[in-house]
PDB file of C-alpha atoms in Angstrom:
ATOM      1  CA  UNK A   2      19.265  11.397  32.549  1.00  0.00           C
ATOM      2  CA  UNK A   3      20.682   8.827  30.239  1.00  0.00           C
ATOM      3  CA  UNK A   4      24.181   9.152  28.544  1.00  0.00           C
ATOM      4  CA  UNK A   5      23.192   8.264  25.253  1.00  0.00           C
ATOM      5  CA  UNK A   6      22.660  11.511  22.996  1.00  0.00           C
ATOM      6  CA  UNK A   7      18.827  11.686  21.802  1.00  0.00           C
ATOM      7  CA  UNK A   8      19.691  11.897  18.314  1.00  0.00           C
ATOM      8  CA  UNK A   9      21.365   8.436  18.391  1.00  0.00           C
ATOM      9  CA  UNK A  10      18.324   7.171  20.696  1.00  0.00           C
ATOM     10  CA  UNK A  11      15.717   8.615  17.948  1.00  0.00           C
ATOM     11  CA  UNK A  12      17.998   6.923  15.170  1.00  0.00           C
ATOM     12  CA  UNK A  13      18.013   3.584  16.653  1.00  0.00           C
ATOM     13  CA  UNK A  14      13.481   3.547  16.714  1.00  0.00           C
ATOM     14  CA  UNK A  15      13.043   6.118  13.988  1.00  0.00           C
ATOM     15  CA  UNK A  16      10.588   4.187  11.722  1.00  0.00           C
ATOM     16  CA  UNK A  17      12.400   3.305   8.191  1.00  0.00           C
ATOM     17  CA  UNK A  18       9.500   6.429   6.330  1.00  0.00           C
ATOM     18  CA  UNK A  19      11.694   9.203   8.062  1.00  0.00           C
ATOM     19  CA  UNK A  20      14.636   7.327   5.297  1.00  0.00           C
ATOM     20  CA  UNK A  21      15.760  10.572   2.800  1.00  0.00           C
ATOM     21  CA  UNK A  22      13.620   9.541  -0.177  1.00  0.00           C
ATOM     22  CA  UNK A  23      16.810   8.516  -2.618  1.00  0.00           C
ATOM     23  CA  UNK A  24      17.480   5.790   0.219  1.00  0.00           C
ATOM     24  CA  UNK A  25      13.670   4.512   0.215  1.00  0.00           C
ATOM     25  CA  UNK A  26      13.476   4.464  -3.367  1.00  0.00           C
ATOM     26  CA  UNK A  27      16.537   3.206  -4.264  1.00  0.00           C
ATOM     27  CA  UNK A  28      16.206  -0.179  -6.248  1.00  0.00           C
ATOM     28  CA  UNK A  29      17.459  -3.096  -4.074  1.00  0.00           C
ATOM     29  CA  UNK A  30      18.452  -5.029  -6.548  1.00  0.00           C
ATOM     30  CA  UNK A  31      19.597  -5.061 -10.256  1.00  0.00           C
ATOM     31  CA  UNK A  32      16.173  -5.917 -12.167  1.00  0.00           C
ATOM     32  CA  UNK A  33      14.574  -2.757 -10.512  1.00  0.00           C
ATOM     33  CA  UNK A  34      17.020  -0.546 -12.828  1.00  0.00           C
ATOM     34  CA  UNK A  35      15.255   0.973 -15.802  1.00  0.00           C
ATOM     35  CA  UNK A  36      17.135   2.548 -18.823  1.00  0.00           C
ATOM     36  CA  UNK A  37      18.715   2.166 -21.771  1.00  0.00           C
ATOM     37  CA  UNK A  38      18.811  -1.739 -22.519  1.00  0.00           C
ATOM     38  CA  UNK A  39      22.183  -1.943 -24.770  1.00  0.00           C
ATOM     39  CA  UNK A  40      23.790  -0.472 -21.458  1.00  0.00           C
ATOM     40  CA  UNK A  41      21.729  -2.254 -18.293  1.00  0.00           C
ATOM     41  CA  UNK A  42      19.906  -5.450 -20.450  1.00  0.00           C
ATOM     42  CA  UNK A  43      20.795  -9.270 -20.140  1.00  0.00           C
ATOM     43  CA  UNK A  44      23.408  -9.120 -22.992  1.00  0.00           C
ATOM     44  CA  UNK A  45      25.117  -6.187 -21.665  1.00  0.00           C
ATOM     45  CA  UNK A  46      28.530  -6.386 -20.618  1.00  0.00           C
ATOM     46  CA  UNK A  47      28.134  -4.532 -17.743  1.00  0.00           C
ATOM     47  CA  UNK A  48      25.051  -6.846 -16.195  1.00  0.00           C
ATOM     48  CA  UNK A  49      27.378  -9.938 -16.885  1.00  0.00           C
ATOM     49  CA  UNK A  50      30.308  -8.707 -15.012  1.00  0.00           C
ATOM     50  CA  UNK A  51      27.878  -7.815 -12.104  1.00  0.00           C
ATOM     51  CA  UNK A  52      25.994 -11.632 -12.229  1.00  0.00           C
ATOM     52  CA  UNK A  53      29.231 -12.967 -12.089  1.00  0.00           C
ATOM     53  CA  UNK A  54      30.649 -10.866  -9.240  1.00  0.00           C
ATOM     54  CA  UNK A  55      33.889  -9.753 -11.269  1.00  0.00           C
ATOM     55  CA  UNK A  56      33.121  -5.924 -10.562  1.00  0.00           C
ATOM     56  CA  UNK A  57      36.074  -3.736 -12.289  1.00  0.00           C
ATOM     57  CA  UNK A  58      37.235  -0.138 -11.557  1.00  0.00           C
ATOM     58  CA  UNK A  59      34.305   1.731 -13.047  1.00  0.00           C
ATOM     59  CA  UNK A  60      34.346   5.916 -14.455  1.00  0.00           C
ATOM     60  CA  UNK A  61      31.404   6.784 -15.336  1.00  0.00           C
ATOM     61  CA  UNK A  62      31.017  10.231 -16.956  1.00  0.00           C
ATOM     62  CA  UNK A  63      28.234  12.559 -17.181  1.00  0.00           C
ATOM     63  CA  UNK A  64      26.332  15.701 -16.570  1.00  0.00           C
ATOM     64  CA  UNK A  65      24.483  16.232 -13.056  1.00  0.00           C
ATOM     65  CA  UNK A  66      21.370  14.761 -12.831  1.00  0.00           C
ATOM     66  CA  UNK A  67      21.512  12.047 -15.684  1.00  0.00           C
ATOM     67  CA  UNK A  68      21.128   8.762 -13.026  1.00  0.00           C
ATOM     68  CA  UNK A  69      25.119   7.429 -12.658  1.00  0.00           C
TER      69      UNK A  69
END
């Protein structure tokens, strides 16, 4: 017998395909976003505060479902 729990052994070599599929498909990094340009483009203000790092309290409203 080992003391370790199996479901921490499994976690530790479960390949990265047993990931929930939001966490696989997640985009890893802000180009990989799709959407409405005037909110996510280049000239948005929200992709310049994230290029330069200055990250402000965010609320972001909306109905279930819509991708906040």
């Amino acid at each position: 017998k080992t003391s370790e729990q199996p479901s921490k052994t499994l976690s530790k070599s479960a390949p990265k395909t047993t990931a929930p599929l939001a966490e696989r498909m997640r985009p890893s990094s802000f180009t990989n976003y799709i959407g409405q340009s005037h909110v996510i483009g280049k000239q948005s203000m929200l992709h310049q505060l994230l290029t330069k790092g200055e990250i402000p309290n965010i609320i972001l409203w909306g109905p279930p479902g819509c991708g906040k």
